[in-house]
């Protein structure tokens, strides 16, 4: 497993704001973030930003990655265009490589059956329930949830999502992880000194 490269899935209507904290702090801590699209053709985010993917989904091998990040997008609920990304998430989990999914990507994972036996969260339980998945008993009312190699979060929790990623990859631990979260989630200025000690 390549422990220093993280793959960020990008596709049309990708929710820009959901991974900013995650990717910025991963990069600042020695990780390389590579984007992976359906193809290498440019995609346009929900915020109108044009992204040229580094590689196509078909080229992505879990053995060359430390983590796959899947964000929300209108396309998760508009058909099966993003189903191949959920299938790739299954390949990652089967290979023991973690996956982090936020917002609409959780619905894609639910449709793929990946939430049927793992604790998870999302925007709301009824949102996932509409997918027809069988994991309702494992739904948790929480900002973000990690169960084995799968991290999930709802659309309003990009900071909690990042915290779970950092904990899973060992970017920040213990008091530093707590300080990072207090600084960026709670605007606790006293956490700055603890984070930078």
Coordinates of N, CA and C in Angstrom, one line a residue:
X1 N 0.8 -1.2 0.0 CA 0.0 0.0 0.0 C 0.9 1.2 0.0
X2 N 0.5 2.2 -0.8 CA 1.2 3.5 -0.8 C 0.6 4.3 0.3
X3 N 1.4 4.6 1.3 CA 0.8 5.2 2.5 C 0.9 6.7 2.5
X4 N 1.4 7.3 1.4 CA 1.5 8.8 1.4 C 0.7 9.4 0.2
X5 N -0.1 8.6 -0.5 CA -0.9 9.2 -1.6 C -2.4 8.9 -1.3
X6 N -3.2 10.0 -1.3 CA -4.6 10.0 -1.0 C -5.3 10.3 -2.3
X7 N -6.3 9.6 -2.7 CA -7.1 9.8 -3.9 C -8.4 10.5 -3.6
X8 N -8.6 11.6 -4.2 CA -9.9 12.4 -4.1 C -10.7 12.2 -5.4
X9 N -11.9 11.6 -5.2 CA -12.7 11.5 -6.4 C -13.3 12.8 -6.8
X10 N -13.3 13.1 -8.1 CA -13.9 14.4 -8.6 C -14.8 14.0 -9.8
X11 N -15.9 14.7 -9.8 CA -16.9 14.4 -10.8 C -17.8 15.7 -10.9
X12 N -18.6 15.8 -12.0 CA -19.4 16.9 -12.2 C -20.4 17.0 -10.9
X13 N -20.6 18.2 -10.5 CA -21.4 18.6 -9.3 C -20.7 18.2 -8.0
X14 N -19.4 17.9 -8.0 CA -18.6 17.6 -6.8 C -18.8 18.8 -5.8
X15 N -19.1 18.5 -4.6 CA -19.4 19.5 -3.5 C -18.0 20.0 -3.0
X16 N -17.6 21.1 -3.5 CA -16.3 21.7 -3.2 C -15.9 21.8 -1.8
X17 N -16.8 22.3 -1.0 CA -16.6 22.6 0.4 C -16.3 21.5 1.4
X18 N -16.7 20.3 0.9 CA -16.7 19.1 1.9 C -15.3 18.6 2.2
X19 N -14.3 18.8 1.4 CA -13.0 18.2 1.6 C -11.9 19.2 1.7
X20 N -12.2 20.5 1.8 CA -11.1 21.5 1.8 C -10.2 21.3 3.0
X21 N -10.8 21.2 4.2 CA -9.9 21.0 5.4 C -9.1 19.7 5.3
X22 N -9.8 18.6 4.8 CA -9.1 17.3 4.7 C -7.9 17.4 3.8
X23 N -8.1 17.8 2.6 CA -7.0 17.8 1.6 C -5.9 18.8 1.9
X24 N -6.3 20.0 2.4 CA -5.3 21.0 2.8 C -4.3 20.5 3.9
X25 N -4.9 19.9 4.9 CA -4.0 19.5 6.0 C -3.3 18.2 5.7
X26 N -3.9 17.3 4.9 CA -3.1 16.2 4.4 C -1.9 16.6 3.7
X27 N -2.0 17.5 2.8 CA -0.9 18.0 2.0 C 0.1 18.7 2.8
X28 N -0.3 19.5 3.8 CA 0.6 20.1 4.7 C 1.4 19.2 5.6
X29 N 0.9 17.9 5.7 CA 1.5 16.9 6.5 C 2.2 15.8 5.7
X30 N 2.6 16.1 4.5 CA 3.4 15.2 3.8 C 2.7 14.2 2.9
X31 N 1.4 14.3 2.7 CA 0.6 13.4 1.8 C 0.5 14.1 0.5
X32 N 0.4 13.3 -0.6 CA 0.1 13.8 -1.9 C -1.4 13.5 -2.2
X33 N -2.1 14.5 -2.7 CA -3.5 14.3 -3.0 C -3.6 14.3 -4.5
X34 N -4.1 13.2 -5.1 CA -4.3 13.0 -6.5 C -5.8 12.9 -6.8
X35 N -6.2 13.6 -7.8 CA -7.7 13.6 -8.2 C -7.9 12.5 -9.2
X36 N -9.1 11.8 -9.0 CA -9.5 10.7 -9.9 C -10.9 11.0 -10.4
X37 N -11.1 11.1 -11.7 CA -12.4 11.3 -12.3 C -12.9 10.1 -13.0
X38 N -14.1 10.2 -13.6 CA -14.6 9.1 -14.4 C -13.7 8.8 -15.5
X39 N -13.2 9.9 -16.1 CA -12.1 9.8 -17.2 C -11.1 10.9 -16.8
X40 N -10.2 11.2 -17.7 CA -9.3 12.4 -17.4 C -9.9 13.7 -18.0
X41 N -11.1 13.6 -18.5 CA -11.7 14.8 -19.0 C -12.0 15.8 -17.8
X42 N -12.0 17.1 -18.0 CA -12.3 18.0 -16.9 C -13.7 17.8 -16.4
X43 N -13.8 18.1 -15.1 CA -15.1 18.1 -14.5 C -15.4 19.5 -13.9
X44 N -16.6 19.8 -13.6 CA -17.0 21.1 -13.0 C -17.7 20.8 -11.7
X45 N -17.2 21.4 -10.7 CA -17.7 21.3 -9.3 C -19.0 22.0 -9.2
X46 N -19.7 21.8 -8.0 CA -20.9 22.5 -7.7 C -20.7 24.0 -7.7
X47 N -19.5 24.4 -7.2 CA -19.1 25.8 -7.2 C -18.6 26.4 -8.5
X48 N -18.7 25.6 -9.6 CA -18.3 26.1 -10.9 C -16.8 26.1 -11.1
X49 N -16.0 25.4 -10.3 CA -14.6 25.2 -10.5 C -14.3 24.1 -11.4
X50 N -13.4 24.3 -12.4 CA -13.1 23.2 -13.3 C -11.9 22.5 -12.9
X51 N -11.9 21.2 -12.8 CA -10.8 20.3 -12.3 C -10.4 19.4 -13.4
X52 N -9.1 19.3 -13.7 CA -8.6 18.3 -14.6 C -8.1 17.1 -13.8
X53 N -8.8 16.0 -13.8 CA -8.4 14.8 -13.0 C -7.0 14.3 -13.3
X54 N -6.3 13.9 -12.3 CA -4.9 13.3 -12.5 C -5.0 12.0 -13.2
X55 N -6.0 11.2 -12.9 CA -6.2 9.9 -13.5 C -7.6 9.5 -13.6
X56 N -7.9 8.5 -14.4 CA -9.3 8.0 -14.6 C -9.5 6.9 -13.6
X57 N -10.8 6.7 -13.2 CA -11.2 5.7 -12.2 C -10.7 4.4 -12.6
X58 N -10.7 4.0 -13.8 CA -10.3 2.7 -14.2 C -8.8 2.4 -14.0
X59 N -8.0 3.5 -13.8 CA -6.6 3.4 -13.5 C -6.3 3.3 -12.1
X60 N -7.2 3.5 -11.2 CA -7.0 3.6 -9.8 C -6.9 2.2 -9.1
X61 N -5.8 1.9 -8.5 CA -5.5 0.7 -7.8 C -5.4 0.9 -6.3
X62 N -6.2 0.2 -5.5 CA -6.1 0.4 -4.1 C -4.7 0.2 -3.5
X63 N -3.9 -0.6 -4.1 CA -2.6 -0.8 -3.7 C -1.7 0.4 -3.8
X64 N -2.1 1.4 -4.5 CA -1.3 2.6 -4.7 C -1.9 3.8 -3.9
X65 N -2.7 3.5 -2.9 CA -3.4 4.5 -2.2 C -3.4 4.3 -0.7
X66 N -3.5 5.4 0.0 CA -3.7 5.3 1.5 C -5.1 5.5 1.8
X67 N -5.9 6.1 0.9 CA -7.3 6.4 1.2 C -8.0 6.9 -0.1
X68 N -9.3 6.6 -0.2 CA -10.1 7.1 -1.2 C -11.2 8.0 -0.6
X69 N -11.3 9.2 -1.1 CA -12.3 10.2 -0.5 C -13.3 10.4 -1.6
X70 N -14.6 10.2 -1.2 CA -15.8 10.4 -2.0 C -16.6 11.5 -1.4
X71 N -16.9 12.6 -2.2 CA -17.7 13.7 -1.8 C -19.1 13.6 -2.3
X72 N -19.9 14.5 -1.8 CA -21.3 14.6 -2.3 C -21.3 15.2 -3.7
X73 N -22.4 15.0 -4.4 CA -22.6 15.6 -5.7 C -24.1 15.3 -6.0
X74 N -24.7 16.2 -6.8 CA -26.0 16.0 -7.3 C -26.2 14.6 -8.0
X75 N -25.1 14.3 -8.7 CA -25.1 13.0 -9.5 C -25.4 11.8 -8.7
X76 N -25.0 11.8 -7.4 CA -25.3 10.6 -6.6 C -26.8 10.2 -6.6
X77 N -27.6 11.2 -6.7 CA -29.1 11.0 -6.6 C -29.8 11.1 -7.9
X78 N -29.0 11.3 -9.0 CA -29.7 11.5 -10.3 C -29.5 10.4 -11.2
X79 N -29.1 9.2 -10.8 CA -29.0 8.1 -11.7 C -27.8 7.3 -11.2
X80 N -27.2 6.5 -12.2 CA -26.1 5.6 -11.8 C -24.8 6.0 -12.3
X81 N -24.6 7.3 -12.7 CA -23.4 7.8 -13.3 C -22.2 7.5 -12.3
X82 N -22.4 7.7 -11.0 CA -21.3 7.6 -10.1 C -21.2 6.2 -9.4
X83 N -22.1 5.2 -9.8 CA -22.0 3.9 -9.3 C -20.6 3.3 -9.4
X84 N -19.9 3.5 -10.5 CA -18.5 2.9 -10.5 C -17.6 3.4 -9.4
X85 N -17.9 4.6 -8.8 CA -17.1 5.1 -7.7 C -17.4 4.3 -6.4
X86 N -18.7 3.9 -6.3 CA -19.1 3.1 -5.1 C -18.5 1.7 -5.3
X87 N -18.5 1.2 -6.5 CA -17.9 -0.1 -6.7 C -16.4 -0.1 -6.4
X88 N -15.7 1.0 -6.8 CA -14.3 1.2 -6.5 C -14.1 1.2 -5.0
X89 N -15.0 1.9 -4.3 CA -14.9 1.9 -2.8 C -15.0 0.5 -2.2
X90 N -15.8 -0.4 -2.8 CA -15.9 -1.8 -2.4 C -14.5 -2.4 -2.6
X91 N -13.9 -2.2 -3.7 CA -12.5 -2.8 -4.0 C -11.5 -2.3 -3.0
X92 N -11.6 -1.0 -2.6 CA -10.7 -0.5 -1.6 C -10.9 -1.2 -0.3
X93 N -12.1 -1.3 0.2 CA -12.4 -1.9 1.5 C -12.1 -3.4 1.4
X94 N -12.3 -4.0 0.3 CA -11.9 -5.4 0.2 C -10.4 -5.6 0.3
X95 N -9.7 -4.6 -0.1 CA -8.2 -4.6 -0.1 C -7.6 -4.1 1.3
X96 N -8.5 -3.7 2.2 CA -8.1 -3.2 3.5 C -7.6 -1.8 3.4
X97 N -8.0 -1.0 2.4 CA -7.6 0.4 2.2 C -8.8 1.2 2.6
X98 N -8.7 2.2 3.5 CA -9.8 3.0 3.9 C -10.5 3.8 2.9
X99 N -11.8 4.1 3.1 CA -12.6 5.0 2.3 C -13.3 6.0 3.2
X100 N -13.3 7.2 2.7 CA -14.0 8.3 3.5 C -15.1 8.9 2.6
X101 N -16.4 8.8 3.0 CA -17.5 9.3 2.2 C -18.3 10.3 3.0
X102 N -18.6 11.4 2.3 CA -19.4 12.4 2.9 C -20.6 12.8 2.1
X103 N -21.7 13.2 2.7 CA -22.9 13.7 2.0 C -23.5 12.6 1.1
X104 N -23.7 13.0 -0.2 CA -24.4 12.1 -1.1 C -23.6 10.9 -1.4
X105 N -22.3 10.9 -1.2 CA -21.5 9.7 -1.4 C -21.9 8.5 -0.5
X106 N -22.5 8.9 0.7 CA -22.9 7.9 1.6 C -24.1 7.1 1.0
X107 N -24.9 7.8 0.2 CA -26.1 7.1 -0.4 C -25.6 6.2 -1.5
X108 N -24.5 6.6 -2.2 CA -23.9 5.7 -3.2 C -23.4 4.4 -2.6
X109 N -22.7 4.6 -1.4 CA -22.2 3.4 -0.7 C -23.4 2.6 -0.1
X110 N -24.4 3.2 0.3 CA -25.6 2.4 0.7 C -26.2 1.6 -0.4
X111 N -26.3 2.2 -1.6 CA -26.8 1.4 -2.7 C -25.9 0.2 -3.1
X112 N -24.6 0.4 -2.8 CA -23.6 -0.6 -3.1 C -23.6 -1.7 -2.0
X113 N -24.3 -1.5 -0.9 CA -24.4 -2.5 0.1 C -23.3 -2.3 1.2
X114 N -22.5 -1.3 1.1 CA -21.3 -1.1 1.9 C -21.7 -0.6 3.3
X115 N -22.9 -0.2 3.5 CA -23.3 0.3 4.9 C -24.2 -0.7 5.6
X116 N -24.5 -1.8 5.0 CA -25.4 -2.8 5.6 C -24.9 -3.3 6.9
X117 N -23.6 -3.5 7.1 CA -23.1 -4.1 8.3 C -22.1 -3.2 9.0
X118 N -22.0 -1.9 8.7 CA -21.1 -1.0 9.3 C -21.8 0.1 10.0
X119 N -21.4 0.6 11.1 CA -21.9 1.8 11.7 C -21.6 3.0 10.8
X120 N -22.5 3.9 10.6 CA -22.3 5.0 9.7 C -23.3 6.1 10.0
X121 N -23.0 7.2 9.3 CA -23.9 8.4 9.4 C -24.1 9.0 8.0
X122 N -24.9 10.0 7.9 CA -25.1 10.7 6.6 C -25.8 12.0 6.9
X123 N -26.5 12.6 5.9 CA -27.3 13.8 6.1 C -28.5 13.5 7.1
X124 N -29.1 12.4 6.9 CA -30.3 12.0 7.8 C -30.6 10.5 7.5
X125 N -31.2 9.9 8.5 CA -31.4 8.5 8.3 C -32.4 8.2 7.2
X126 N -33.4 9.1 7.0 CA -34.4 8.9 6.0 C -33.8 9.0 4.6
X127 N -32.8 9.9 4.5 CA -32.1 10.0 3.2 C -31.5 8.7 2.8
X128 N -30.8 8.0 3.7 CA -30.3 6.7 3.3 C -31.4 5.7 3.2
X129 N -32.4 5.8 4.0 CA -33.5 4.8 3.9 C -34.2 4.8 2.6
X130 N -34.2 6.0 1.9 CA -34.8 6.0 0.5 C -34.0 5.2 -0.5
X131 N -32.8 4.8 -0.2 CA -32.0 4.0 -1.1 C -32.4 2.5 -1.1
X132 N -33.2 2.2 -0.1 CA -33.6 0.8 0.1 C -32.5 -0.1 0.7
X133 N -31.5 0.5 1.3 CA -30.5 -0.3 1.9 C -30.9 -1.1 3.1
X134 N -30.1 -2.0 3.6 CA -30.5 -2.8 4.7 C -29.7 -2.5 6.0
X135 N -29.1 -1.3 6.0 CA -28.2 -0.9 7.2 C -28.8 0.0 8.1
X136 N -30.1 0.2 8.1 CA -30.7 1.2 9.0 C -30.4 1.0 10.5
X137 N -30.3 -0.2 10.9 CA -29.9 -0.4 12.3 C -28.5 0.0 12.7
X138 N -27.7 0.3 11.7 CA -26.3 0.7 11.9 C -26.2 2.2 11.8
X139 N -27.3 2.9 11.5 CA -27.2 4.4 11.4 C -27.0 5.0 12.7
X140 N -26.1 6.0 12.8 CA -25.7 6.7 14.0 C -26.0 8.2 13.8
X141 N -26.6 8.8 14.8 CA -26.8 10.3 14.8 C -25.5 10.9 15.3
X142 N -24.6 11.1 14.5 CA -23.3 11.7 14.9 C -22.7 12.5 13.7
X143 N -21.8 13.4 14.1 CA -21.2 14.3 13.1 C -20.4 13.5 12.0
X144 N -19.7 12.5 12.5 CA -18.9 11.6 11.6 C -18.7 10.3 12.4
X145 N -18.6 9.2 11.6 CA -18.5 7.9 12.2 C -17.4 7.1 11.4
X146 N -16.6 6.4 12.2 CA -15.6 5.5 11.6 C -15.9 4.1 12.1
X147 N -16.1 3.2 11.1 CA -16.2 1.7 11.5 C -15.3 1.0 10.6
X148 N -14.3 0.3 11.2 CA -13.3 -0.4 10.5 C -12.6 0.6 9.5
X149 N -12.6 0.3 8.2 CA -11.9 1.2 7.3 C -12.8 2.2 6.6
X150 N -14.1 2.4 7.1 CA -15.0 3.3 6.5 C -15.3 4.5 7.3
X151 N -15.2 5.7 6.8 CA -15.5 6.9 7.5 C -16.7 7.5 6.7
X152 N -17.7 7.9 7.5 CA -18.9 8.6 6.9 C -19.2 9.9 7.6
X153 N -19.8 10.8 6.9 CA -20.2 12.1 7.6 C -21.3 12.7 6.7
X154 N -22.0 13.6 7.4 CA -23.1 14.4 6.7 C -22.5 15.6 6.0
X155 N -23.3 16.3 5.2 CA -22.8 17.4 4.4 C -22.4 18.7 5.2
X156 N -22.9 18.8 6.4 CA -22.6 19.9 7.2 C -21.4 19.7 8.2
X157 N -20.7 18.6 8.0 CA -19.7 18.3 8.9 C -18.3 18.1 8.3
X158 N -17.8 19.0 7.4 CA -16.5 18.8 6.8 C -15.4 18.8 7.8
X159 N -15.5 19.4 9.0 CA -14.4 19.5 10.0 C -14.4 18.1 10.7
X160 N -15.5 17.6 11.1 CA -15.6 16.3 11.8 C -15.1 15.2 10.8
X161 N -15.5 15.3 9.6 CA -15.0 14.4 8.5 C -13.5 14.4 8.5
X162 N -12.9 15.6 8.4 CA -11.4 15.7 8.4 C -10.8 15.1 9.6
X163 N -11.4 15.3 10.8 CA -10.8 14.8 12.0 C -10.8 13.3 11.9
X164 N -11.8 12.6 11.4 CA -11.8 11.2 11.3 C -10.7 10.7 10.4
X165 N -10.6 11.4 9.3 CA -9.5 11.0 8.3 C -8.1 11.2 8.9
X166 N -7.9 12.3 9.6 CA -6.6 12.5 10.3 C -6.3 11.4 11.3
X167 N -7.3 11.0 12.1 CA -7.2 10.0 13.1 C -6.8 8.6 12.4
X168 N -7.5 8.3 11.3 CA -7.3 7.0 10.7 C -5.9 6.9 10.0
X169 N -5.4 8.1 9.5 CA -4.2 8.1 8.8 C -3.0 8.5 9.7
X170 N -3.3 8.8 11.0 CA -2.3 9.2 11.9 C -1.6 10.5 11.7
X171 N -2.4 11.4 11.0 CA -1.9 12.8 10.7 C -1.7 13.6 12.0
X172 N -2.8 13.6 12.8 CA -2.8 14.2 14.1 C -3.3 13.1 15.1
X173 N -2.8 13.1 16.3 CA -3.3 12.1 17.3 C -3.4 12.8 18.6
X174 N -4.2 12.2 19.5 CA -4.3 12.6 20.9 C -4.6 14.1 21.0
X175 N -3.8 14.8 21.8 CA -4.1 16.2 22.1 C -4.0 17.1 20.9
X176 N -3.1 16.8 19.9 CA -3.0 17.6 18.7 C -4.3 17.4 17.9
X177 N -4.8 16.2 17.8 CA -6.1 16.0 17.0 C -7.2 16.8 17.7
X178 N -7.3 16.7 19.0 CA -8.3 17.5 19.7 C -8.1 19.0 19.5
X179 N -6.9 19.4 19.6 CA -6.6 20.9 19.4 C -7.0 21.3 18.0
X180 N -6.7 20.5 17.0 CA -7.1 20.8 15.6 C -8.6 21.0 15.5
X181 N -9.3 20.0 16.0 CA -10.8 20.1 16.0 C -11.3 21.3 16.7
X182 N -10.8 21.5 17.9 CA -11.3 22.7 18.6 C -11.0 24.0 17.9
X183 N -9.9 24.1 17.2 CA -9.6 25.3 16.5 C -10.5 25.5 15.3
X184 N -10.6 24.5 14.5 CA -11.4 24.6 13.2 C -12.9 24.4 13.3
X185 N -13.3 23.7 14.3 CA -14.8 23.4 14.5 C -15.4 24.4 15.5
X186 N -14.6 24.7 16.6 CA -15.2 25.5 17.7 C -14.6 26.9 17.7
X187 N -13.7 27.2 16.8 CA -13.0 28.5 16.7 C -12.4 28.9 18.1
X188 N -11.8 27.9 18.7 CA -11.2 28.0 20.0 C -9.7 28.4 19.8
X189 N -9.5 29.7 20.0 CA -8.1 30.3 19.7 C -7.1 29.7 20.6
X190 N -7.5 29.2 21.8 CA -6.5 28.6 22.7 C -5.9 27.3 22.1
X191 N -6.6 26.7 21.2 CA -6.2 25.4 20.6 C -5.0 25.6 19.7
X192 N -4.8 26.8 19.2 CA -3.7 27.1 18.2 C -2.3 26.8 18.8
X193 N -2.1 27.2 20.1 CA -0.8 26.9 20.7 C -0.6 25.4 20.9
X194 N -1.7 24.7 21.3 CA -1.6 23.3 21.5 C -1.3 22.5 20.2
X195 N -1.9 23.0 19.1 CA -1.7 22.4 17.8 C -0.3 22.6 17.3
X196 N 0.3 23.7 17.6 CA 1.6 24.0 17.1 C 2.7 23.8 18.1
X197 N 2.5 23.1 19.2 CA 3.5 22.9 20.2 C 4.4 21.7 19.7

